[in-house]
C-alpha atoms as one frame of an Amber mdcrd trajectory, in Angstrom:
protein
   0.000   0.000   0.000   1.391   3.406  -0.913   0.457   6.747   0.548   0.549
  10.150  -1.113   0.064  13.721   0.022  -2.819  15.344  -1.827  -3.080  18.977
  -2.893  -5.189  19.852   0.143  -2.409  18.534   2.441  -4.083  15.330   3.578
  -2.472  11.917   3.234  -4.399   9.336   1.252  -3.807   5.623   0.706  -3.602
   4.206  -2.795  -7.027   3.849  -4.344  -8.350   6.957  -2.589  -5.827   9.381
  -4.054  -7.313  12.497  -5.530  -4.739  14.670  -7.312  -1.088  14.321  -6.246
   0.917  17.446  -5.554   2.827  18.406  -8.712   6.611  18.638  -8.423   8.286
  21.957  -9.049  10.516  22.249 -12.099  14.229  21.965 -11.298  14.893  25.666
 -11.846  12.131  27.105  -9.692  13.202  28.179  -6.219  16.687  26.709  -6.473
  18.365  29.951  -7.545  16.679  32.211  -5.029  18.547  30.918  -2.005  21.886
  30.962  -3.863  21.231  34.469  -5.087  20.341  35.623  -1.579  23.480  34.011
  -0.188  25.586  35.691  -2.863  24.081  39.099  -2.141  24.648  38.613   1.606
  28.302  37.637   1.071  28.773  40.645  -1.199  27.290  43.022   1.366  29.440
  41.639   4.195  32.515  41.902   1.980  31.688  45.511   1.106  31.188  46.413
   4.760  34.532  44.846   5.716  36.300  46.673   2.895  34.619  49.945   3.835
  35.718  49.803   7.463  39.261  48.566   6.758  40.477  52.078   5.956  39.263
  53.405   9.298  40.992  50.682  11.280  44.104  50.791   9.099  44.585  54.539
   9.453  44.162  54.292  13.236  46.867  51.608  13.417  49.237  53.613  11.206
  48.638  56.720  13.339  49.533  54.643  16.432  52.858  53.660  14.848  51.981
  50.218  13.542  53.210  49.088  10.137  52.127  46.020   8.151  55.422  44.314
   9.071  54.906  44.929  12.800  51.236  43.939  12.711  52.127  40.556  11.173
  54.651  39.619  13.904  53.404  37.700  16.928  54.315  39.073  20.348  53.846
  42.792  19.673
């Protein structure tokens, strides 16, 4: 005996099945989550790049250089 979910959300056994829920095409809905993730990564990257100048200039004003910032123990 097989069971299926009908369009109204109920579960019916074989023989009493009305209309099965149609499957979505492969392209529908799949790209939306990837696109949203890509936009989110792009926004986070832009925010990090935008604030790097502020933090970098404060470190340079305090006497730090890229060579000193890369050494452990400073």
